[in-house]
Short mmCIF file of C-alpha atoms in Angstrom, two decimals:
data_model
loop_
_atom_site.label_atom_id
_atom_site.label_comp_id
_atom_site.label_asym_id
_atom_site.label_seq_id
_atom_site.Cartn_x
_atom_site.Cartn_y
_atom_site.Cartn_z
CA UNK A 1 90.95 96.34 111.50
CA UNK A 2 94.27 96.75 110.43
CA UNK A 3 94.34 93.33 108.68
CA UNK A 4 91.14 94.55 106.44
CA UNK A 5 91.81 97.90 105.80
CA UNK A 6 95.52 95.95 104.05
CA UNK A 7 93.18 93.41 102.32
CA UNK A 8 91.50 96.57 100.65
CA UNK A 9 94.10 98.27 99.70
CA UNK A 10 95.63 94.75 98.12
CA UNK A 11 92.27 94.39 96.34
CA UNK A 12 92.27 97.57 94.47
CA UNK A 13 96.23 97.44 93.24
CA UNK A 14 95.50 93.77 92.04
CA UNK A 15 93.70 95.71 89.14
CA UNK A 16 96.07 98.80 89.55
CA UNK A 17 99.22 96.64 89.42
CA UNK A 18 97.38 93.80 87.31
CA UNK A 19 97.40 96.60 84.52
CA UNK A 20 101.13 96.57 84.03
CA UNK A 21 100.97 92.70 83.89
CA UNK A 22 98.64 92.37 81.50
CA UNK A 23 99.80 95.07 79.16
CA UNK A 24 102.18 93.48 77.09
CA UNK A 25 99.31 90.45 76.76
CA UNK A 26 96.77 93.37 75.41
CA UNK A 27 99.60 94.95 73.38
CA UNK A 28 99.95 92.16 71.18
CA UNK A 29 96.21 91.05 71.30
CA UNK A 30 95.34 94.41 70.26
CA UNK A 31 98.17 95.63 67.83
CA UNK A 32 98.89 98.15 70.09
CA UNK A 33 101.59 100.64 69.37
CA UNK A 34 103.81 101.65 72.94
CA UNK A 35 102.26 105.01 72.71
CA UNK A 36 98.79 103.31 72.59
CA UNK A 37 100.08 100.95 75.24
CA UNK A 38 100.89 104.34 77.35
CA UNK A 39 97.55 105.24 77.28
CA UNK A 40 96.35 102.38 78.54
CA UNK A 41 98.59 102.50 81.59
CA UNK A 42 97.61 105.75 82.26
CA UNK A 43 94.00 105.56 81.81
CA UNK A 44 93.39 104.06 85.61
CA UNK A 45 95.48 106.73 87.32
CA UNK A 46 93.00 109.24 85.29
CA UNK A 47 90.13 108.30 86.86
CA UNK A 48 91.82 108.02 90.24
CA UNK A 49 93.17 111.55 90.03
CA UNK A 50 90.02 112.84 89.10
CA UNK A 51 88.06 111.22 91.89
CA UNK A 52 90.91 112.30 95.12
CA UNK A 53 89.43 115.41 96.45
CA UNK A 54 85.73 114.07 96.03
CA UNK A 55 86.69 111.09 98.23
CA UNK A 56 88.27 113.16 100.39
CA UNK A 57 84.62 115.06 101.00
CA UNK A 58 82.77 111.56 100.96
CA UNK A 59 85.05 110.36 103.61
CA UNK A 60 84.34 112.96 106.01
CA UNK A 61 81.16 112.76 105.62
CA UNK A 62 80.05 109.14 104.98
CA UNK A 63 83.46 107.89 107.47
CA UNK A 64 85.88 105.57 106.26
CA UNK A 65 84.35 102.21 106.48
CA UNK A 66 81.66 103.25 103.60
CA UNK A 67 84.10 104.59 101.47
CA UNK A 68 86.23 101.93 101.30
CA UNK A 69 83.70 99.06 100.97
CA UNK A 70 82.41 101.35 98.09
CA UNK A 71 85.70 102.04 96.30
CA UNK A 72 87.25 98.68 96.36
CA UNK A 73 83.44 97.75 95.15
CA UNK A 74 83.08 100.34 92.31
CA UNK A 75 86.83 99.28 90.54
CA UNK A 76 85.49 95.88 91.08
CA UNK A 77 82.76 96.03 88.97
CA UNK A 78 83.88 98.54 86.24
CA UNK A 79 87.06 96.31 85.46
CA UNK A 80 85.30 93.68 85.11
CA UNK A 81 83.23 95.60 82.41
CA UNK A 82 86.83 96.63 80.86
CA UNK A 83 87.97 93.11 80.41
CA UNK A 84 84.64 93.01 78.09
CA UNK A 85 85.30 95.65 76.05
CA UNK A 86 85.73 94.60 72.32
CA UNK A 87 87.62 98.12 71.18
CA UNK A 88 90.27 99.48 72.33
CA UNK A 89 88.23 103.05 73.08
CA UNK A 90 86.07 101.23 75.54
CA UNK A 91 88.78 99.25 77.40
CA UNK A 92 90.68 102.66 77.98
CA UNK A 93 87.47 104.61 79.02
CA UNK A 94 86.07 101.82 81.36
CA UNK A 95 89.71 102.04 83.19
CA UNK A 96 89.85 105.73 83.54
CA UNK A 97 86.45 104.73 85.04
CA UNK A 98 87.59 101.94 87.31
CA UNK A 99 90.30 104.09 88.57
CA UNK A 100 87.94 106.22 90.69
CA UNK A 101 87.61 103.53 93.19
CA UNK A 102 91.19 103.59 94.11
CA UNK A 103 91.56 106.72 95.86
CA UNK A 104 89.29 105.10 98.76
CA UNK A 105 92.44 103.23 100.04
CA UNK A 106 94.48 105.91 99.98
CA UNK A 107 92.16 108.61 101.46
CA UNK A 108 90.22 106.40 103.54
CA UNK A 109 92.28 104.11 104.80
CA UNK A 110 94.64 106.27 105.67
CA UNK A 111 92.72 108.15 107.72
CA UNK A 112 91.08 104.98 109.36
CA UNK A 113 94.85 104.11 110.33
CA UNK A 114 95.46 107.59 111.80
CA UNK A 115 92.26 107.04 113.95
CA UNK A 116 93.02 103.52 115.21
CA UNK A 117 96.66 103.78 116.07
CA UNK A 118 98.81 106.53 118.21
CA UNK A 119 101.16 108.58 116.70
CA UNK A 120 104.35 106.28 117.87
CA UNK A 121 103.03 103.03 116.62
CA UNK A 122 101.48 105.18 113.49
CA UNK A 123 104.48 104.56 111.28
CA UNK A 124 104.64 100.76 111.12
CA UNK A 125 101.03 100.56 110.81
CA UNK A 126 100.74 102.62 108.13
CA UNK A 127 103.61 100.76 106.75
CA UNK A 128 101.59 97.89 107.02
CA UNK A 129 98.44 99.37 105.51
CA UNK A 130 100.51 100.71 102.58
CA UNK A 131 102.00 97.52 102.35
CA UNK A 132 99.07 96.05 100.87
CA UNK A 133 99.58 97.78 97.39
CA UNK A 134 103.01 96.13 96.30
CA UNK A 135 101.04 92.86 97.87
CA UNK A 136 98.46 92.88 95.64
CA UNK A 137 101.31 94.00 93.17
CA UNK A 138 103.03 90.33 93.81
CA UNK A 139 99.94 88.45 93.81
CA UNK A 140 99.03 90.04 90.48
CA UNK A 141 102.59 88.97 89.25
CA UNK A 142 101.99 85.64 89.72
CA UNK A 143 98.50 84.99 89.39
CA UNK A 144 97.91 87.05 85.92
CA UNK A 145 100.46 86.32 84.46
CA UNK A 146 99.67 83.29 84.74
CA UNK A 147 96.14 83.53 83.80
CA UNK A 148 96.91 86.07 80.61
CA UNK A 149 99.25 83.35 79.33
CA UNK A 150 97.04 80.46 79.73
CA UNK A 151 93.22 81.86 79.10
CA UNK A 152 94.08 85.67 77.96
CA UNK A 153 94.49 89.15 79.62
CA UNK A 154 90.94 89.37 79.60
CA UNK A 155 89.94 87.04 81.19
CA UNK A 156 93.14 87.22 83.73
CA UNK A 157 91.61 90.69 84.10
CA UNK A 158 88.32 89.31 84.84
CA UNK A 159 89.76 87.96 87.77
CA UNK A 160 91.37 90.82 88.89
CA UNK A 161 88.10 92.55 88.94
CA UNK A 162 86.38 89.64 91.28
CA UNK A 163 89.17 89.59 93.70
CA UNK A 164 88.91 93.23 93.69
CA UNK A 165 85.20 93.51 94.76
CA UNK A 166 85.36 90.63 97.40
CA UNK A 167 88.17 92.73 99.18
CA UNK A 168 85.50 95.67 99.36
CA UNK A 169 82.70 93.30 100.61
CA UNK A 170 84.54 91.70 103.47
CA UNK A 171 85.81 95.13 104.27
CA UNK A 172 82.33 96.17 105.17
CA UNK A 173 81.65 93.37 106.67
CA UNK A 174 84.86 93.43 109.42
CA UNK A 175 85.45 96.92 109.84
CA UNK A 176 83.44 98.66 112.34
CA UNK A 177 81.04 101.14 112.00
CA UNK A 178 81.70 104.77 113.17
CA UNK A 179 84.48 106.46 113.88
CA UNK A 180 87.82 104.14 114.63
CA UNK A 181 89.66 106.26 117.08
CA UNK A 182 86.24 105.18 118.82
CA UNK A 183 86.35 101.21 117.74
CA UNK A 184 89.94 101.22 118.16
CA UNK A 185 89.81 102.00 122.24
CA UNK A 186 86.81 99.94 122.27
CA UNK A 187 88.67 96.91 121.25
CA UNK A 188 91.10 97.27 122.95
CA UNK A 189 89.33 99.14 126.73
CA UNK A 190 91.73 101.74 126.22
CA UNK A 191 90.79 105.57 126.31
CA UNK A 192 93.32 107.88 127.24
CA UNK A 193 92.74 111.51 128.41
CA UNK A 194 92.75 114.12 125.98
CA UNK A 195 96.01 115.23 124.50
CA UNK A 196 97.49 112.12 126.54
CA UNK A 197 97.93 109.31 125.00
CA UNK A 198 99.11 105.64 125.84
CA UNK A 199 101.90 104.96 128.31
CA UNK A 200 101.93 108.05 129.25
CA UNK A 201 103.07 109.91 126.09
CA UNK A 202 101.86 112.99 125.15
CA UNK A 203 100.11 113.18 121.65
CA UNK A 204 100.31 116.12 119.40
CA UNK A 205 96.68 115.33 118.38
CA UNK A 206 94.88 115.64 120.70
CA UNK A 207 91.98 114.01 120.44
CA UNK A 208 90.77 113.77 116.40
CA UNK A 209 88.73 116.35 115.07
CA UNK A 210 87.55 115.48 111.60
CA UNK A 211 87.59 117.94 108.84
CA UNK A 212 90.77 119.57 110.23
CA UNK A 213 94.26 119.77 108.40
CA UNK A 214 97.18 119.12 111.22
CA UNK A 215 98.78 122.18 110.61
CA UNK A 216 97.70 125.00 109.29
CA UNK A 217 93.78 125.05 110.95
CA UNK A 218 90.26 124.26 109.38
CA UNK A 219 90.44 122.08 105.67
CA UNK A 220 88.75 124.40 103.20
CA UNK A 221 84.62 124.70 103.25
CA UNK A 222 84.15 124.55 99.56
CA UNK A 223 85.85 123.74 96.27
CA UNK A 224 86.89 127.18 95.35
CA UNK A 225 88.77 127.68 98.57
CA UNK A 226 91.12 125.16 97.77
CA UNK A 227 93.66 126.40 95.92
CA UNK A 228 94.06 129.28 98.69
CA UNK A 229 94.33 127.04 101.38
CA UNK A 230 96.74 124.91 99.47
CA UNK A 231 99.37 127.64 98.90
CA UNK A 232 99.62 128.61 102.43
CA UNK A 233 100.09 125.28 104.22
CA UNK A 234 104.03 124.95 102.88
CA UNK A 235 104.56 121.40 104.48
CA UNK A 236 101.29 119.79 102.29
CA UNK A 237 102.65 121.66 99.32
CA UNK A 238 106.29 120.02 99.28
CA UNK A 239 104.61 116.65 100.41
CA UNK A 240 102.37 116.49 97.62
CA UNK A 241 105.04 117.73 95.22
CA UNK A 242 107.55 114.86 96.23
CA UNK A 243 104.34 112.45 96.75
CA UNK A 244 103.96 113.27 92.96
CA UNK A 245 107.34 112.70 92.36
CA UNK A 246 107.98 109.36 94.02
CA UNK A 247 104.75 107.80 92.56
CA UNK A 248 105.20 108.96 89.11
CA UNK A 249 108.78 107.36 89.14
CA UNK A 250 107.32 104.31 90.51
CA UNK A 251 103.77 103.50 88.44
CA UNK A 252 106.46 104.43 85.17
CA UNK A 253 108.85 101.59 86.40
CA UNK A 254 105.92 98.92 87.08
CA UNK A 255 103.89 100.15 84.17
CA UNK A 256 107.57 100.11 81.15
CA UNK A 257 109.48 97.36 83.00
CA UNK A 258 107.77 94.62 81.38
CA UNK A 259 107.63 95.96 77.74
CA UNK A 260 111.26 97.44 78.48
CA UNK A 261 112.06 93.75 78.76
CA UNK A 262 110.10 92.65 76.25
CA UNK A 263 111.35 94.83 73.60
CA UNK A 264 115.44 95.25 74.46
CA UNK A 265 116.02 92.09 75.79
CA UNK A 266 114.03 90.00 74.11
CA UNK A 267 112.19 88.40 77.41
CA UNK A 268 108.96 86.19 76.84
CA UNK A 269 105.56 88.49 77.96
CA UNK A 270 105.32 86.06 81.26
CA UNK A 271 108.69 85.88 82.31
CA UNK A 272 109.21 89.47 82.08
CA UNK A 273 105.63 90.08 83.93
CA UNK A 274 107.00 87.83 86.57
CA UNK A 275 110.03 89.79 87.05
CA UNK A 276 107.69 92.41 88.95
CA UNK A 277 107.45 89.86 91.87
CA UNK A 278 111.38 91.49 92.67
CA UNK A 279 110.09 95.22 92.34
CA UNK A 280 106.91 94.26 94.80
CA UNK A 281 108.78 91.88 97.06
CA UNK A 282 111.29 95.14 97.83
CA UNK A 283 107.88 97.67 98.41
CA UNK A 284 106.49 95.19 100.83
CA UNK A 285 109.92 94.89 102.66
CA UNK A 286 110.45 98.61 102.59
CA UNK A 287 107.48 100.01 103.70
CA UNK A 288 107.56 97.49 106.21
CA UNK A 289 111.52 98.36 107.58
CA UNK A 290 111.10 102.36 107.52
CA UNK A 291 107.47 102.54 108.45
CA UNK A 292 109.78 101.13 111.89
CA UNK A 293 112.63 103.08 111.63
CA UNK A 294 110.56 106.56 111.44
CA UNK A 295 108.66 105.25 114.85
CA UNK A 296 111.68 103.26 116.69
CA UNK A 297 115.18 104.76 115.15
CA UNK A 298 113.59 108.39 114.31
CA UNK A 299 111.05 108.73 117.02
CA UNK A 300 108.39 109.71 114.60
CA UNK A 301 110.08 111.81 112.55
CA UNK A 302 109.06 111.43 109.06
CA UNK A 303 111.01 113.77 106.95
CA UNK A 304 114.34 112.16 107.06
CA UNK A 305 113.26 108.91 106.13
CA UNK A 306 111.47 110.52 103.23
CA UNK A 307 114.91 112.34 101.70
CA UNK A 308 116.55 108.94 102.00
CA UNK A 309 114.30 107.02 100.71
CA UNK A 310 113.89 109.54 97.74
CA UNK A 311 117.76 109.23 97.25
CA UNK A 312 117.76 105.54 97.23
CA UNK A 313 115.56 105.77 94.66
CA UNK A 314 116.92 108.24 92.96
CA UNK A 315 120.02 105.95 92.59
CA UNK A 316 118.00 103.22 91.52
CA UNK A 317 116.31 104.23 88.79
CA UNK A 318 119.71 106.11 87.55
CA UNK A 319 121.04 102.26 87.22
CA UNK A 320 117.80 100.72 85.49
CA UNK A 321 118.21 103.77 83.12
CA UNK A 322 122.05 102.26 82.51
CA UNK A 323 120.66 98.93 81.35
CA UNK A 324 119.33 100.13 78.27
CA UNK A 325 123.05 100.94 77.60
CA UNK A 326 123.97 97.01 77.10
CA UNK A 327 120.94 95.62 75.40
CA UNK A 328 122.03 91.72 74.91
CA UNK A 329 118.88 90.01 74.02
CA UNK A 330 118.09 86.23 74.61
CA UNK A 331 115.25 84.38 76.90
CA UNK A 332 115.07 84.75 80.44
#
């Protein structure tokens, strides 16, 4: 379960990572100007912003198996239909429209891995879940780039978009249907009392309810109570808010690194596409080491690793900024 739920998420950042690849491909194709080429970066995480909070409600109510087939389905198919636009207008809106798909890993699949695994083995598995997006990161990497340079971004993209909708079909067709706290102890014969859970340890969950937040009581019932509920659960607020910040930092570096290398030091469009295989290769390896640190080293403690791995970063992308400093051009 585990295994597909990874495969999904990989599917749907081979077109959300692909993007990156292939802009400096559709920049030039396309006479795009960097601001242009902005837009088209962004246009994907539009949709997908758009389309969180409705996933959220499909989830609960349609379950995570559904959802996910469906998402990883629905990018699928309305890439695919980007890769034929002929203007630049249509590319951009059938993105934004592609980009409502993606939320299902991230909604969906996150909850799946909160049903199937215990909260002391949660960390690494979601680590392994999450690890699917700089995966399908590194496959794009290598496999559009070398596509876009040989046949075209379009039709690089066009295979993006297949790969994409496969990952959704198989994931309906492994993942079990109903609830996978249920499949999960199924699987495995293994149903613990309530509030206890394996070996002995006691779970602060106990049991899942669905439609509850973990702290702060019932989600909201409708749309408009949102923004109320919001405000008063504190820990959600500073998640999202440093969720927000983390992501934004990272889509900018995989979206500008190529062009950044393009355009200051004079890289060819592939090599500097392929460089990406570095920034993935360290999010596969990282959400792999502290999604087991936070369960083995911090005993489930997630805040900690979270300020670290914000300051790492922080540090990081304070040196990349220093590069533009000593542009030396040449080929890679």
């Amino acid at each position: 379960m585990l295994a597909a739920a990874t495969l999904q998420q990989a599917g749907l950042t081979f077109v959300r990572f692909g993007i990156p690849v292939l802009a400096p491909f559709a920049r030039a194709d396309l006479g795009l100007s960097l601001a242009d080429t902005g837009v088209l970066l962004g246009a994907f995480d539009l949709g997908a912003l758009l389309t969180f909070y409705v996933t959220g409600r499909l989830t609960d109510r349609l379950g995570e198996r559904a959802v996910m087939a469906a998402g990883a389905v629905v990018t699928g198919l309305l890439a695919a239909a980007a890769a034929a636009s002929d203007s630049f207008a249509g590319l951009v809106l059938w993105l934004a429209l592609a980009g409502t798909g993606f939320p299902s890993s991230q909604v969906a699949g996150s909850q799946a891995v909160i049903g199937w695994f215990p909260v002391w083995e949660r960390g690494l598995a979601m680590g392994i879940r999450q690890a699917g997006l700089p995966a399908g990161g590194f496959a794009a990497a290598i496999i559009l780039a070398l596509f876009a340079h040989r046949a075209g971004w379009r039709q690089a993209l066009l295979v993006a978009a297949t790969a994409c909708a496969a990952s959704g079909i198989l994931t309906y067709a492994i993942l079990p249907a109903g609830d996978p706290e249920e499949a999960a102890a199924g699987a495995t014969g293994r149903r613990g009392r309530p509030g206890q859970g394996e070996r002995g340890m006691p779970s602060p969950h106990p049991g899942r309810t669905r439609g509850r937040c973990w702290r702060g009581g019932e989600t909201p019932a409708s749309f408009w109570e949102v923004p109320r509920w919001f405000v008063r659960n504190g820990v959600v607020v500073w998640t999202t808010v440093m969720a927000c910040l983390l992501a934004a930092v990272q889509f900018s570096v995989t979206g500008y690194l190529p062009l950044f290398l393009e355009d200051v030091f004079g890289w060819p469009r592939d090599a500097a596409a392929r460089l990406l295989l570095a920034v993935h290769a360290g999010g596969m390896a990282g959400r792999l080491a502290w999604g087991w640190l936070s369960d083995r080293v911090y005993r489930g403690e997630r805040a900690r690793p979270l300020a670290i791995v914000a300051a790492c970063g922080a540090v990081v992308a304070g040196g990349l900024a220093l590069l533009a400093a000593f542009p030396a051009r040449g080929t890679a």
